[in-house]
Each structure stands twice: as C-alpha cells, then as structure tokens.
Short mmCIF file of C-alpha atoms in Angstrom, two decimals:
data_model
loop_
_atom_site.label_atom_id
_atom_site.label_comp_id
_atom_site.label_asym_id
_atom_site.label_seq_id
_atom_site.Cartn_x
_atom_site.Cartn_y
_atom_site.Cartn_z
CA MET B 21 0.00 0.00 0.00
CA ALA B 22 1.40 3.38 -1.01
CA THR B 23 2.07 5.97 1.63
CA ALA B 24 -0.74 8.47 2.21
CA VAL B 25 -0.20 12.05 1.20
CA TYR B 26 -0.45 13.72 4.59
CA ASN B 27 0.62 12.98 8.11
CA HIS B 28 -2.16 11.20 10.01
CA THR B 29 -0.88 11.85 13.51
CA SER B 30 -2.96 15.02 13.72
CA VAL B 31 -6.26 13.32 12.92
CA ASN B 32 -7.56 13.22 16.47
CA ARG B 33 -6.07 16.58 17.50
CA SER B 34 -7.18 18.82 14.61
CA ILE B 35 -10.96 18.90 14.44
CA MET B 36 -12.24 20.68 11.38
CA PHE B 37 -15.13 21.39 9.04
CA ALA B 38 -14.95 20.88 5.27
CA LYS B 39 -17.19 21.40 2.25
CA VAL B 40 -16.92 19.53 -1.06
CA TRP B 41 -19.06 20.23 -4.13
CA SER B 42 -20.99 17.56 -5.99
CA ALA B 43 -24.29 17.46 -7.90
CA THR B 44 -27.45 15.46 -8.41
CA LEU B 45 -29.83 15.25 -11.36
CA LEU B 46 -33.49 16.15 -11.72
CA GLY B 47 -34.16 14.72 -15.16
CA LEU B 48 -31.41 16.27 -17.29
CA LYS B 49 -31.04 19.29 -15.03
CA ALA B 50 -28.13 19.30 -12.60
CA LEU B 51 -28.52 20.65 -9.06
CA GLN B 52 -25.40 21.58 -7.15
CA VAL B 53 -25.01 19.73 -3.84
CA ALA B 54 -22.73 20.76 -0.99
CA ILE B 55 -21.19 17.87 0.97
CA GLU B 56 -20.62 19.37 4.43
CA VAL B 57 -18.51 17.29 6.81
CA ASP B 58 -17.90 18.01 10.48
CA VAL B 59 -15.52 15.88 12.56
CA ALA B 60 -16.59 16.52 16.15
CA GLY B 61 -15.90 15.12 19.58
CA GLY B 62 -17.79 12.09 20.84
CA LEU B 63 -17.98 8.35 20.32
CA PRO B 64 -16.91 7.14 16.86
CA GLN B 65 -19.91 7.09 14.52
CA THR B 66 -20.94 8.47 11.13
CA VAL B 67 -24.22 10.32 10.73
CA LEU B 68 -25.46 11.05 7.20
CA VAL B 69 -28.34 13.53 6.72
CA GLY B 70 -29.82 15.49 3.81
CA LEU B 71 -32.52 13.17 2.41
CA PRO B 72 -30.21 10.39 1.13
CA ASP B 73 -31.60 7.24 -0.52
CA THR B 74 -30.44 3.72 0.36
CA ALA B 75 -27.44 3.80 -1.97
CA VAL B 76 -26.22 7.06 -0.40
CA GLN B 77 -26.81 5.78 3.14
CA GLU B 78 -24.72 2.71 2.38
CA SER B 79 -21.88 4.95 1.23
CA LYS B 80 -20.82 5.32 4.89
CA GLU B 81 -19.45 1.78 4.92
CA ARG B 82 -17.93 1.98 1.43
CA VAL B 83 -16.20 5.26 2.27
CA ARG B 84 -14.86 4.00 5.59
CA ALA B 85 -13.29 0.93 3.97
CA ALA B 86 -11.97 2.93 1.00
CA ILE B 87 -10.28 5.49 3.28
CA LYS B 88 -8.63 2.76 5.34
CA ASN B 89 -7.50 0.70 2.34
CA SER B 90 -6.11 3.79 0.61
CA GLY B 91 -3.62 4.32 3.43
CA PHE B 92 -5.46 7.09 5.27
CA ALA B 93 -6.73 7.12 8.83
CA VAL B 94 -10.43 6.84 9.62
CA PRO B 95 -11.29 9.56 12.18
CA GLN B 96 -12.13 7.97 15.53
CA ARG B 97 -14.66 10.70 16.23
CA LYS B 98 -18.25 11.51 15.48
CA VAL B 99 -18.51 12.42 11.80
CA ILE B 100 -21.58 14.37 10.67
CA ILE B 101 -22.21 14.55 6.92
CA ASN B 102 -24.87 16.84 5.50
CA LEU B 103 -25.99 16.85 1.86
CA ALA B 104 -27.37 20.30 1.12
CA PRO B 105 -29.97 21.35 0.11
CA ALA B 106 -31.64 19.04 2.58
CA ASP B 107 -35.09 19.04 0.93
CA VAL B 108 -33.96 17.39 -2.35
CA ARG B 109 -33.71 13.62 -2.57
CA LYS B 110 -30.13 12.41 -3.17
CA GLU B 111 -29.74 9.10 -4.95
CA GLY B 112 -26.99 6.93 -6.37
CA PRO B 113 -23.39 6.16 -5.40
CA SER B 114 -21.83 9.22 -7.09
CA PHE B 115 -21.50 10.95 -3.68
CA ASP B 116 -18.96 8.39 -2.41
CA LEU B 117 -15.91 10.31 -3.61
CA PRO B 118 -16.93 13.78 -2.37
CA ILE B 119 -17.93 12.32 1.01
CA ALA B 120 -14.53 10.62 1.33
CA LEU B 121 -12.73 13.80 0.32
CA GLY B 122 -14.79 15.78 2.83
CA ILE B 123 -13.80 13.43 5.64
CA LEU B 124 -10.14 13.61 4.65
CA ALA B 125 -10.26 17.41 4.47
CA ALA B 126 -12.08 17.78 7.79
CA SER B 127 -9.56 15.51 9.49
CA ASN B 128 -6.60 17.46 8.06
CA GLN B 129 -5.46 14.73 5.67
CA LEU B 130 -6.15 16.61 2.41
CA GLU B 131 -4.98 19.89 0.91
CA THR B 132 -8.11 22.03 0.63
CA SER B 133 -7.07 24.97 -1.55
CA LEU B 134 -8.86 23.59 -4.67
CA LEU B 135 -12.02 22.32 -2.99
CA GLU B 136 -13.99 25.55 -3.33
CA THR B 137 -13.95 25.47 -7.16
CA THR B 138 -13.89 21.71 -7.78
CA LEU B 139 -16.86 19.40 -8.30
CA CYS B 140 -16.37 15.69 -7.57
CA LEU B 141 -18.28 12.60 -8.68
CA GLY B 142 -17.54 8.90 -8.27
CA GLU B 143 -18.40 5.60 -6.64
CA LEU B 144 -15.79 4.01 -4.39
CA SER B 145 -14.88 0.36 -4.19
CA LEU B 146 -13.78 -1.01 -0.83
CA ASP B 147 -10.15 -0.97 -1.98
CA GLY B 148 -10.36 2.74 -2.81
CA SER B 149 -10.62 2.44 -6.58
CA LEU B 150 -13.14 4.57 -8.44
CA ARG B 151 -16.04 3.05 -10.33
CA PRO B 152 -18.04 4.85 -13.08
CA VAL B 153 -21.35 6.53 -12.32
CA THR B 154 -24.31 7.62 -14.45
CA GLY B 155 -25.35 11.14 -15.42
CA VAL B 156 -21.85 12.62 -15.59
CA LEU B 157 -22.27 14.51 -18.88
CA PRO B 158 -25.29 16.69 -17.94
CA ILE B 159 -23.64 17.52 -14.61
CA VAL B 160 -20.36 18.56 -16.24
CA ALA B 161 -22.30 20.57 -18.84
CA ALA B 162 -23.96 22.55 -16.03
CA ALA B 163 -20.85 22.88 -13.86
CA LYS B 164 -19.63 26.17 -15.36
CA SER B 165 -22.87 27.95 -14.47
CA MET B 166 -22.32 26.79 -10.87
CA GLY B 167 -19.03 28.67 -10.65
CA ILE B 168 -17.01 25.46 -10.96
CA ALA B 169 -13.59 25.59 -12.60
CA ARG B 170 -12.77 21.87 -12.69
CA VAL B 171 -14.47 18.51 -12.34
CA VAL B 172 -13.04 15.27 -10.93
CA VAL B 173 -14.56 12.03 -12.23
CA PRO B 174 -13.67 8.32 -12.36
CA ALA B 175 -11.35 7.35 -15.23
CA ALA B 176 -14.14 5.31 -16.84
CA ASN B 177 -16.24 8.49 -17.16
CA GLY B 178 -13.39 10.58 -18.54
CA MET B 179 -14.29 10.46 -22.24
CA GLU B 180 -17.92 11.28 -21.50
CA ALA B 181 -17.03 14.21 -19.24
CA SER B 182 -14.49 15.63 -21.69
CA MET B 183 -17.24 16.26 -24.28
CA VAL B 184 -17.77 19.61 -22.53
CA ASP B 185 -15.24 22.31 -23.33
CA GLU B 186 -14.43 25.44 -21.32
CA ILE B 187 -14.06 23.43 -18.11
CA ASP B 188 -11.13 21.31 -16.92
CA VAL B 189 -11.89 17.61 -16.45
CA PHE B 190 -9.61 15.36 -14.41
CA ALA B 191 -10.11 11.58 -14.40
CA PHE B 192 -8.55 9.27 -11.80
CA GLU B 193 -8.43 5.57 -10.98
CA SER B 194 -8.53 5.75 -7.19
CA LEU B 195 -9.15 7.85 -4.10
CA GLN B 196 -5.43 8.00 -3.43
CA ASP B 197 -4.78 9.41 -6.93
CA VAL B 198 -7.35 12.14 -6.27
CA ALA B 199 -5.80 13.00 -2.90
CA GLU B 200 -2.34 13.22 -4.43
CA TRP B 201 -3.68 15.54 -7.15
CA PHE B 202 -5.22 17.86 -4.54
CA GLY B 203 -1.78 18.04 -2.92
CA ASP B 204 -0.05 18.69 -6.26
CA SER B 205 -2.45 19.77 -9.01
CA ALA B 206 0.36 19.77 -11.56
CA SER B 207 0.75 16.01 -11.17
CA ALA B 208 -2.06 15.29 -13.65
CA PRO B 209 -3.10 17.46 -16.62
CA PRO B 210 -6.77 17.91 -17.55
CA LEU B 211 -8.22 15.69 -20.26
CA GLU B 212 -8.26 16.96 -23.81
CA ALA B 213 -11.77 18.12 -24.74
CA GLN B 214 -13.73 15.89 -27.13
CA THR B 215 -15.25 18.57 -29.34
CA ASP B 216 -16.59 18.72 -32.87
CA ASP B 217 -13.75 19.03 -35.36
CA GLY B 218 -16.03 20.30 -38.12
CA ASN B 219 -16.11 17.00 -39.98
CA SER B 220 -19.08 14.70 -40.35
CA LEU B 221 -19.29 12.39 -37.40
CA PRO B 222 -18.95 8.69 -38.31
CA THR B 223 -21.90 6.34 -38.15
CA LEU B 224 -22.09 2.58 -37.82
CA ALA B 225 -22.62 0.54 -40.95
CA ALA B 226 -26.39 0.38 -41.44
CA LEU B 227 -28.56 -2.14 -43.27
CA ASP B 228 -28.77 -1.39 -46.99
CA LEU B 229 -32.03 -0.52 -48.68
CA ALA B 230 -30.74 -2.35 -51.78
CA ASP B 231 -31.64 -5.63 -50.04
CA VAL B 232 -35.36 -4.77 -50.21
CA LYS B 233 -37.02 -6.20 -53.33
CA GLY B 234 -39.94 -4.42 -54.93
CA GLN B 235 -42.04 -2.21 -52.62
CA VAL B 236 -41.63 0.92 -54.72
CA LEU B 237 -44.25 2.92 -52.80
CA ALA B 238 -42.96 1.87 -49.37
CA ARG B 239 -39.37 2.67 -50.34
CA ARG B 240 -40.43 6.11 -51.51
CA ALA B 241 -42.36 6.69 -48.28
CA LEU B 242 -39.24 5.72 -46.33
CA GLU B 243 -37.26 8.30 -48.27
CA VAL B 244 -39.86 11.00 -47.59
CA ALA B 245 -39.93 10.09 -43.89
CA ALA B 246 -36.13 10.36 -43.68
CA ALA B 247 -36.01 13.65 -45.60
CA GLY B 248 -38.60 15.41 -43.44
CA GLY B 249 -38.48 13.53 -40.13
CA HIS B 250 -42.07 12.33 -40.62
CA ASN B 251 -43.78 9.57 -38.64
CA LEU B 252 -44.56 6.47 -40.72
CA LEU B 253 -47.00 3.54 -40.40
CA LEU B 254 -46.49 0.44 -42.56
CA VAL B 255 -49.51 -1.85 -42.98
CA GLY B 256 -49.26 -5.20 -44.73
CA SER B 257 -49.51 -8.98 -44.64
CA PRO B 258 -47.02 -11.08 -42.65
CA GLY B 259 -43.70 -11.39 -44.47
CA ALA B 260 -44.30 -8.48 -46.83
CA GLY B 261 -41.16 -6.67 -45.61
CA LYS B 262 -42.46 -4.09 -43.12
CA THR B 263 -39.80 -4.72 -40.47
CA MET B 264 -37.08 -5.03 -43.10
CA LEU B 265 -37.99 -1.58 -44.43
CA ALA B 266 -38.20 0.05 -40.99
CA LYS B 267 -34.76 -1.20 -39.93
CA ARG B 268 -33.21 0.50 -42.93
CA LEU B 269 -34.45 3.98 -42.05
CA PRO B 270 -31.42 4.89 -39.84
CA GLY B 271 -29.16 4.32 -42.86
CA LEU B 272 -31.01 7.07 -44.74
CA LEU B 273 -30.79 9.72 -42.03
CA PRO B 274 -28.10 12.42 -41.92
CA PRO B 275 -25.33 12.08 -39.32
CA LEU B 276 -25.85 13.64 -35.93
CA THR B 277 -24.58 17.17 -35.49
CA TRP B 278 -22.35 17.84 -32.49
CA SER B 279 -25.18 19.50 -30.56
CA GLU B 280 -27.37 16.45 -31.24
CA VAL B 281 -24.54 14.16 -30.11
CA LEU B 282 -24.43 16.03 -26.79
CA GLU B 283 -28.22 15.80 -26.37
CA VAL B 284 -28.38 12.06 -27.07
CA THR B 285 -25.31 11.23 -24.99
CA GLN B 286 -26.76 13.11 -22.01
CA VAL B 287 -29.94 11.03 -22.15
CA TYR B 288 -27.97 7.78 -22.39
CA SER B 289 -25.68 8.93 -19.59
CA VAL B 290 -28.63 9.49 -17.25
CA ALA B 291 -30.08 6.11 -18.25
CA GLY B 292 -26.73 4.38 -17.68
CA LEU B 293 -26.67 3.00 -21.22
CA LEU B 294 -23.47 4.39 -22.67
CA ARG B 295 -21.66 1.70 -24.62
CA GLN B 296 -18.46 0.16 -23.32
CA GLY B 297 -15.26 0.94 -25.14
CA ASN B 298 -13.24 -1.39 -27.35
CA HIS B 299 -9.82 -2.91 -26.72
CA GLY B 300 -10.83 -3.89 -23.20
CA ALA B 301 -11.02 -0.29 -22.01
CA ASP B 302 -13.87 0.25 -19.57
CA ARG B 303 -14.60 3.75 -20.81
CA ALA B 304 -17.96 5.23 -21.64
CA GLN B 305 -18.34 6.09 -25.32
CA ILE B 306 -19.88 9.03 -27.12
CA VAL B 307 -23.17 8.22 -28.87
CA ARG B 308 -22.35 9.10 -32.46
CA ASP B 309 -25.10 7.14 -34.23
CA ARG B 310 -28.77 8.01 -34.47
CA PRO B 311 -30.60 5.84 -31.93
CA PHE B 312 -32.88 3.05 -33.12
CA ARG B 313 -35.11 1.75 -30.33
CA SER B 314 -37.50 -1.15 -30.85
CA PRO B 315 -39.40 -2.04 -27.63
CA HIS B 316 -41.45 -5.24 -27.49
CA HIS B 317 -45.22 -4.92 -27.72
CA SER B 318 -45.52 -6.08 -24.10
CA ALA B 319 -43.82 -2.83 -22.96
CA SER B 320 -45.58 -0.74 -20.32
CA GLY B 321 -46.43 2.93 -20.58
CA VAL B 322 -43.70 3.80 -18.09
CA SER B 323 -41.07 1.98 -20.15
CA LEU B 324 -42.13 3.90 -23.26
CA VAL B 325 -42.30 7.47 -21.93
CA GLY B 326 -40.26 7.15 -18.72
CA GLY B 327 -41.13 7.33 -15.06
CA GLY B 328 -40.66 5.42 -11.85
CA SER B 329 -40.24 6.63 -8.27
CA TYR B 330 -37.12 8.46 -9.45
CA PRO B 331 -38.08 9.21 -13.06
CA ARG B 332 -35.80 7.76 -15.70
CA PRO B 333 -35.89 8.23 -19.50
CA GLY B 334 -38.23 5.96 -21.45
CA GLU B 335 -37.85 4.48 -24.92
CA ILE B 336 -39.17 7.62 -26.63
CA SER B 337 -36.44 9.70 -24.96
CA LEU B 338 -33.78 7.09 -25.69
CA ALA B 339 -34.85 7.43 -29.35
CA HIS B 340 -34.37 11.23 -29.23
CA ASN B 341 -32.91 12.47 -32.54
CA GLY B 342 -33.37 8.95 -33.90
CA VAL B 343 -36.03 6.35 -34.64
CA LEU B 344 -38.59 4.71 -32.36
CA PHE B 345 -39.83 1.52 -34.06
CA LEU B 346 -43.03 -0.08 -32.76
CA ASP B 347 -43.37 -3.44 -34.46
CA GLU B 348 -46.81 -5.09 -34.31
CA LEU B 349 -48.35 -1.77 -33.31
CA THR B 350 -51.85 -3.15 -32.75
CA GLU B 351 -50.49 -5.70 -30.24
CA PHE B 352 -49.56 -2.89 -27.85
CA ARG B 353 -52.18 -2.14 -25.22
CA ARG B 354 -54.33 0.86 -26.12
CA GLU B 355 -53.58 2.74 -22.90
CA VAL B 356 -49.85 2.29 -23.57
CA LEU B 357 -50.10 3.77 -27.06
CA GLU B 358 -52.15 6.71 -25.85
CA VAL B 359 -49.31 7.94 -23.62
CA LEU B 360 -47.32 8.63 -26.80
CA ARG B 361 -49.70 11.29 -28.06
CA GLN B 362 -48.35 14.27 -26.10
CA PRO B 363 -44.59 13.60 -26.56
CA LEU B 364 -45.08 12.93 -30.29
CA GLU B 365 -46.71 16.32 -30.62
CA ASP B 366 -44.43 18.35 -28.31
CA GLY B 367 -41.07 16.63 -28.80
CA ARG B 368 -40.56 16.34 -25.03
CA ILE B 369 -42.05 14.46 -22.10
CA SER B 370 -42.78 15.88 -18.65
CA ILE B 371 -42.99 13.44 -15.74
CA SER B 372 -44.55 14.81 -12.56
CA ARG B 373 -44.21 13.39 -9.08
CA ALA B 374 -45.39 14.67 -5.71
CA ARG B 375 -42.09 16.36 -4.81
CA HIS B 376 -40.82 17.38 -8.24
CA SER B 377 -41.23 17.06 -11.99
CA VAL B 378 -38.62 16.30 -14.64
CA GLU B 379 -38.52 16.79 -18.39
CA TYR B 380 -36.77 14.69 -21.00
CA PRO B 381 -36.40 15.36 -24.74
CA ALA B 382 -38.47 13.14 -27.03
CA ARG B 383 -38.06 14.45 -30.56
CA THR B 384 -38.06 11.22 -32.51
CA THR B 385 -39.27 9.77 -35.80
CA LEU B 386 -41.92 7.15 -35.06
CA VAL B 387 -42.03 4.17 -37.40
CA ALA B 388 -44.69 1.52 -36.76
CA SER B 389 -45.79 -1.62 -38.52
CA THR B 390 -48.91 -3.72 -38.23
CA ASN B 391 -50.96 -6.36 -39.99
CA PRO B 392 -54.23 -5.21 -41.59
CA CYS B 393 -56.33 -7.51 -39.38
CA ARG B 394 -56.11 -10.20 -36.72
CA CYS B 395 -55.36 -13.04 -39.15
CA GLY B 396 -53.07 -10.73 -41.11
CA TYR B 397 -54.44 -11.22 -44.63
CA TYR B 398 -57.17 -8.65 -45.17
CA GLY B 399 -56.69 -7.34 -48.70
CA ASP B 400 -54.05 -9.95 -49.53
CA PRO B 401 -54.34 -11.12 -53.16
CA VAL B 402 -53.24 -14.70 -52.36
CA VAL B 403 -54.44 -15.71 -48.88
CA ALA B 404 -58.08 -15.08 -47.98
CA CYS B 405 -58.88 -13.15 -44.80
CA THR B 406 -60.83 -15.14 -42.19
CA CYS B 407 -61.78 -12.14 -40.00
CA THR B 408 -65.29 -10.76 -39.73
CA PRO B 409 -65.87 -6.99 -40.08
CA THR B 410 -66.48 -6.81 -36.34
CA GLN B 411 -63.17 -8.53 -35.61
CA ARG B 412 -61.34 -6.15 -37.93
CA ASP B 413 -62.96 -3.15 -36.25
CA ARG B 414 -61.98 -4.47 -32.83
CA TYR B 415 -58.43 -5.09 -34.06
CA TRP B 416 -58.03 -1.46 -35.22
CA SER B 417 -59.81 -0.03 -32.19
CA LYS B 418 -56.48 -0.05 -30.31
CA LEU B 419 -55.35 2.81 -32.55
CA SER B 420 -57.29 5.94 -31.69
CA GLY B 421 -58.01 8.71 -34.17
CA PRO B 422 -55.80 11.24 -32.32
CA LEU B 423 -52.85 8.83 -32.44
CA LEU B 424 -53.26 8.07 -36.16
CA ASP B 425 -53.61 11.80 -36.79
CA ARG B 426 -50.05 12.22 -35.49
CA ILE B 427 -48.66 9.75 -38.04
CA ASP B 428 -47.92 11.57 -41.30
CA LEU B 429 -47.51 8.63 -43.68
CA HIS B 430 -49.82 5.59 -43.87
CA VAL B 431 -48.48 3.12 -46.42
CA ARG B 432 -49.69 -0.27 -47.58
CA VAL B 433 -46.92 -2.84 -48.00
CA ASN B 434 -48.15 -5.44 -50.47
CA ARG B 435 -47.08 -9.05 -50.86
CA LEU B 436 -44.23 -9.47 -53.35
CA LYS B 437 -45.00 -11.11 -56.66
CA PRO B 438 -43.19 -14.38 -57.46
CA ASP B 439 -40.98 -12.74 -60.09
CA GLU B 440 -40.00 -10.01 -57.59
CA MET B 441 -39.09 -12.57 -54.93
CA MET B 442 -36.93 -14.55 -57.37
CA SER B 443 -35.26 -11.51 -58.91
CA MET B 444 -31.53 -11.12 -58.34
CA LYS B 445 -31.65 -7.45 -59.27
CA LEU B 446 -30.74 -5.11 -56.43
CA GLY B 447 -32.85 -2.10 -55.64
CA GLU B 448 -31.52 1.42 -55.18
CA SER B 449 -28.93 1.53 -52.42
CA SER B 450 -29.21 3.43 -49.15
CA GLU B 451 -26.24 5.55 -50.21
CA ALA B 452 -28.05 6.85 -53.30
CA VAL B 453 -31.27 7.55 -51.40
CA ARG B 454 -29.37 9.15 -48.55
CA ALA B 455 -27.73 11.61 -50.95
CA ARG B 456 -31.18 12.94 -51.90
CA VAL B 457 -32.21 13.00 -48.24
CA LEU B 458 -29.13 15.04 -47.31
CA SER B 459 -29.83 17.51 -50.11
CA ALA B 460 -33.42 17.94 -48.92
CA ARG B 461 -32.27 18.39 -45.32
CA GLN B 462 -29.76 21.01 -46.43
CA ARG B 463 -32.54 23.00 -48.10
CA GLN B 464 -34.54 22.81 -44.88
CA GLN B 465 -31.58 24.01 -42.81
CA GLU B 466 -31.16 27.00 -45.11
CA ARG B 467 -34.86 27.76 -44.74
CA PHE B 468 -34.69 27.48 -40.93
CA LEU B 469 -31.64 29.67 -40.39
CA GLN B 470 -33.66 32.06 -38.23
CA GLU B 471 -35.40 29.19 -36.39
CA PRO B 472 -32.67 27.25 -34.53
CA THR B 473 -35.20 24.96 -32.83
CA LEU B 474 -36.29 23.52 -36.19
CA THR B 475 -34.20 20.78 -37.76
CA CYS B 476 -36.61 19.31 -40.32
CA ASN B 477 -40.03 19.91 -41.85
CA ALA B 478 -41.86 17.67 -39.37
CA HIS B 479 -41.02 20.13 -36.57
CA MET B 480 -42.75 23.12 -38.21
CA GLN B 481 -45.63 24.79 -36.39
CA SER B 482 -48.70 26.48 -37.89
CA ARG B 483 -46.98 29.87 -38.15
CA HIS B 484 -44.16 28.26 -40.13
CA LEU B 485 -46.64 26.65 -42.53
CA ARG B 486 -48.14 30.04 -43.32
CA GLU B 487 -44.71 31.29 -44.31
CA TRP B 488 -43.14 28.31 -46.08
CA CYS B 489 -46.08 26.23 -47.31
CA ARG B 490 -48.07 28.75 -49.31
CA LEU B 491 -50.12 27.22 -52.13
CA GLU B 492 -51.05 28.39 -55.61
CA THR B 493 -54.69 28.18 -56.69
CA ASP B 494 -54.51 24.71 -58.29
CA SER B 495 -52.63 23.23 -55.32
CA ARG B 496 -55.07 24.82 -52.88
CA GLN B 497 -58.08 23.40 -54.73
CA LEU B 498 -56.55 19.92 -54.74
CA LEU B 499 -55.87 20.12 -51.00
CA GLU B 500 -59.38 21.37 -50.24
CA GLY B 501 -60.83 18.42 -52.16
CA ALA B 502 -58.67 16.02 -50.14
CA ILE B 503 -59.78 17.60 -46.86
CA ARG B 504 -63.44 17.03 -47.80
CA LYS B 505 -62.99 13.52 -49.14
CA LEU B 506 -60.71 12.24 -46.38
CA SER B 507 -62.36 14.27 -43.58
CA LEU B 508 -58.95 15.54 -42.51
CA SER B 509 -58.64 17.37 -39.22
CA ALA B 510 -56.69 20.60 -38.87
CA ARG B 511 -53.75 18.60 -37.52
CA GLY B 512 -54.00 16.09 -40.37
CA THR B 513 -54.09 18.93 -42.90
CA ASP B 514 -50.99 20.53 -41.37
CA ARG B 515 -49.15 17.23 -41.51
CA LEU B 516 -50.15 16.70 -45.13
CA LEU B 517 -48.74 20.14 -45.92
CA LYS B 518 -45.48 19.28 -44.16
CA VAL B 519 -45.15 16.08 -46.19
CA SER B 520 -45.85 18.04 -49.38
CA ARG B 521 -43.12 20.51 -48.46
CA THR B 522 -40.68 17.60 -47.99
CA ILE B 523 -41.61 16.06 -51.34
CA ALA B 524 -40.96 19.44 -52.97
CA ASP B 525 -37.60 19.67 -51.20
CA LEU B 526 -36.56 16.28 -52.59
CA VAL B 527 -36.84 17.68 -56.10
CA ALA B 528 -35.48 21.13 -55.17
CA ALA B 529 -38.83 22.84 -55.87
CA SER B 530 -39.21 26.27 -54.30
CA THR B 531 -43.03 26.04 -54.16
CA ILE B 532 -45.46 23.22 -53.41
CA GLY B 533 -47.14 22.09 -56.64
CA PRO B 534 -50.17 19.87 -57.33
CA THR B 535 -47.94 16.83 -57.92
CA HIS B 536 -46.42 17.23 -54.45
CA ILE B 537 -49.87 17.54 -52.86
CA ALA B 538 -51.12 14.51 -54.83
CA GLU B 539 -48.22 12.34 -53.70
CA ALA B 540 -48.73 13.37 -50.09
CA ILE B 541 -52.43 12.45 -50.34
CA GLN B 542 -51.62 8.89 -51.42
CA TYR B 543 -49.75 8.42 -48.14
CA ARG B 544 -53.03 8.76 -46.21
CA SER B 545 -54.37 5.27 -46.96
CA LEU B 546 -56.02 4.83 -43.57
CA ASP B 547 -57.96 8.06 -44.05
CA ARG B 548 -59.23 6.73 -47.38
CA ALA B 549 -60.18 3.43 -45.75
CA ALA B 550 -62.18 5.32 -43.14
#
C-alpha cells in the first residue's frame, strides 16, 4: 500500500469542518449539492443527513473501507455529513468520492485549496478504486454555471465528461490518486476536450435498402420520412417486408450534429446505457449514431415514456434524434399507445411526481408496422382473410383517431409477386437515397436559419406553414378536395402540408405544386379506408 499524502498523527487533535461540491440530477437538469462534513468530539460514529436514498446511506461503509484501504486514517470521532440542500432527494453512489474527500479534508489529511472550485463525482470500491457513475455529462455541462472551474470524475467516465469544453476535467483511478492531485495539481493534466472538429461524425454501418425487393411505394415513403423527419405507419400482410424496411431507415438519415450528439449522450448517460469501449477499455463512449429503439409490444407505458419513483428516461427519450420503431403496433395495449400522443406532438415528455417534476427530450421519428387484421391477410391477393368486419374493427380499435392523426404517412406494404421474390436485381442503395435526403435536409436548414429549434419539416408549427407552405390556386383546390374527401382534421391537414413541403424539397422545388400535394395524399391510406 502506497504511503498516504499527509501525516495522520494530527487526525484526532485537529478537528475541522470541510465542504466539497458535488451534484445530483433532476431529469437532465443538474442541481449543485454541498457535501458538508464536520468531525466533532464524541464516540466514533458516522451520521449522514440530507434526504439520502439507500445507496447514499450505504456509502458510509464503502467510504470508511476505502479510506482505510487507501492508506489514510479513519477519524475515531463523530462524523456528521450533511448533503445540502436538505429538501432534495439524493440518490446513487456518485456521492462516495466527495464524502470521502470531505472526511479527509475535515480531518486534516487533504490539501483544501482547490475544494472551493472543484466538483467531484464517483463511486468508491472497498479498496479505494473509483467506479463509473451515471449522469456525468449533464452535470459537467452545467458545472460552469455553478461557478465550478474543474471537475473530478472516475477514469471510466473521462471520455464522457471531456465532451464539454471550457471546463477542466480530471479523471482518476482511485481515491489515493485524487488525494495526491489535490496536494499537487500539476501532477495530472486535464483531459483533452472531445469537441466537434467540423467533420461529419462517423456512423455505424447500417442495413442497406438495396436488399429490399420491390415495394416501390414503401421505399419512396421511407425516403420522404427520412427527408422530413415524418412519422410512418407500414400496414401489410405477414412477411411483406415491413420490419425489413423500418430497420433501414437509420441508414437514410443524416449524421448527428455535435449539438445532437451532446443531447443524445446526455440522455444515455442518465439512463446508464453508454456503450463500453473497445480494446478492453472500460470507458464510456460518445453516442455518435442516431438511436434506433424497438421495444417489445408487451412494454408498459412507463417503459415507453419514462417514469418510476425516481423518473428515468423511457424508450421515446432514448430514441431522441433517432427512430422509435413499434413493431406489431396493434399488439400494444391501447392505454400504452395513448401515452405517446403528447410527446409525439411536443417533442418532449414531462414526468410529474409529488415532490418534483422532470422533463426529457423526445423528438423522434416514429415508425410503426402492423398487420391489416387479426389473421393478417385482409386485402391480400393470395391468402383469404378469415376475420369478420367486427373482428377487424376491434383489431383497429387499439389505434385511436388522435394517435393516427399524429402519423404523417400511412403506407400499404403489399405481398411481393413471385418474379419479384426470385429476382436477383438489387434495388436502389441506401447511399443513393441518402444523398437525396441530405440535399433535402440542407434546403430545410437554409430555410430554418432564423429558427434554430427547427431541424426538419416535421417540426414546423402552424406559423411556419403560413410562411413556407403557401399554395397556388390549383394546389389549394386539390388540397381542399382532399380535406373534404378524407375528412382531414386541422392537424391532419398541417401534416399533409409538411409532407408536401418535404416532397418538394426532394426535387429542389421552391413552391409546393399539385404533384407534391397529390403524392402526399396517397400516403393517407387509412384516411381513405375510413
């Protein structure tokens, strides 16, 4: 065991008070927490107050063992630890390190000159080594506004924490390393910031659209959905290729921008889902690929939108800036699907509890697939449907009108013909389609220069439609006829206009023409069926 940094003979003679800064999370918002430690006279015991949860309460034993096994002396006095503010629930093991540092500082075993402007996070093992914790990125991102100059984190969280520039991040393997650094801050330099270098961020190899045979209409709908960020519902017989199509959507989307990378990585950090590094390195990785989440149809409402006693992100937030795929949509419980209505409309989800409420981002592209009926063969040209009209109505009753109204594209995926199934000819590749998608997205970015909150056509509000989706007389007449025939709601009409704008962008048209309106109308097959 290495020699401790400071002389321990003064532990029982120099009674002190110390304060160490840490933080806790309320959703994605970081709240600064002061770890106040007082080493007082009295029988040896440790008292922890400040509304800690079980994991924080248990830190007393972890910290005691870590201090001893790191070569320091455990104060044989009464130690009082307060986590302020006292009216906010503290959860998780990330307070282990600041508590240990507070005890060492209060017992005169730690240099304290840097404590006032340093924020510390980390879980301690019994041998004094530091283990990674969740939620580091949003805390580091908020640290500068707290008046913090530097942040100390476990080595395994170093890459994640270094995504934030303008603040010094120091990553260490053990409590003893941290104590030595406080004694000599020049002993370890801050990590190099992981910032955007101006180049396109790499993405993982995605499934290629060239593998999909036939399905001209569905492929086109997939391209439109990718170009404008539109929600998509695929309806067809079993084995027609609905899931195959949906899984190829991420390969058509543009790469994440650096600001989007930060947003997605923060959500995954809070959820504790950052991927492990390669080459055996236990380091959290930056999320550089657009998320693709595909929950099972047995999922609960809480798992989809988030929640719990201490609210955590749900699938729709984990799919932020990516794709949420609901396979077998009509197998989900109706009450589960209904909880998606508000976040699909607002792009965020608010979760309220008795003591507090949290908000998570939820701006995602919803892609869903379903069979046309219970047996799966209604409208199939080969296999006859065995369902009665009442059974079909009951089957579709799980999808409410308000939910379908929030899905821009309704597309029928037909059974492949024998010659299509046997064809060796490849369809258009994802690379070729993606080039058109990127061009359309670029036109949208130029249009939205004065609207930084907008990233694609699907995010436009009514006031944006009045400015960018103006129609000539012939286009207006065609749209009015569609509204009457399909009984479109105001929301449905707005979404049809957004799709039309995207179709126009794909061909670099400055105005929305009748052909763009007509194509958008054909993607409302469920409205026609009604």
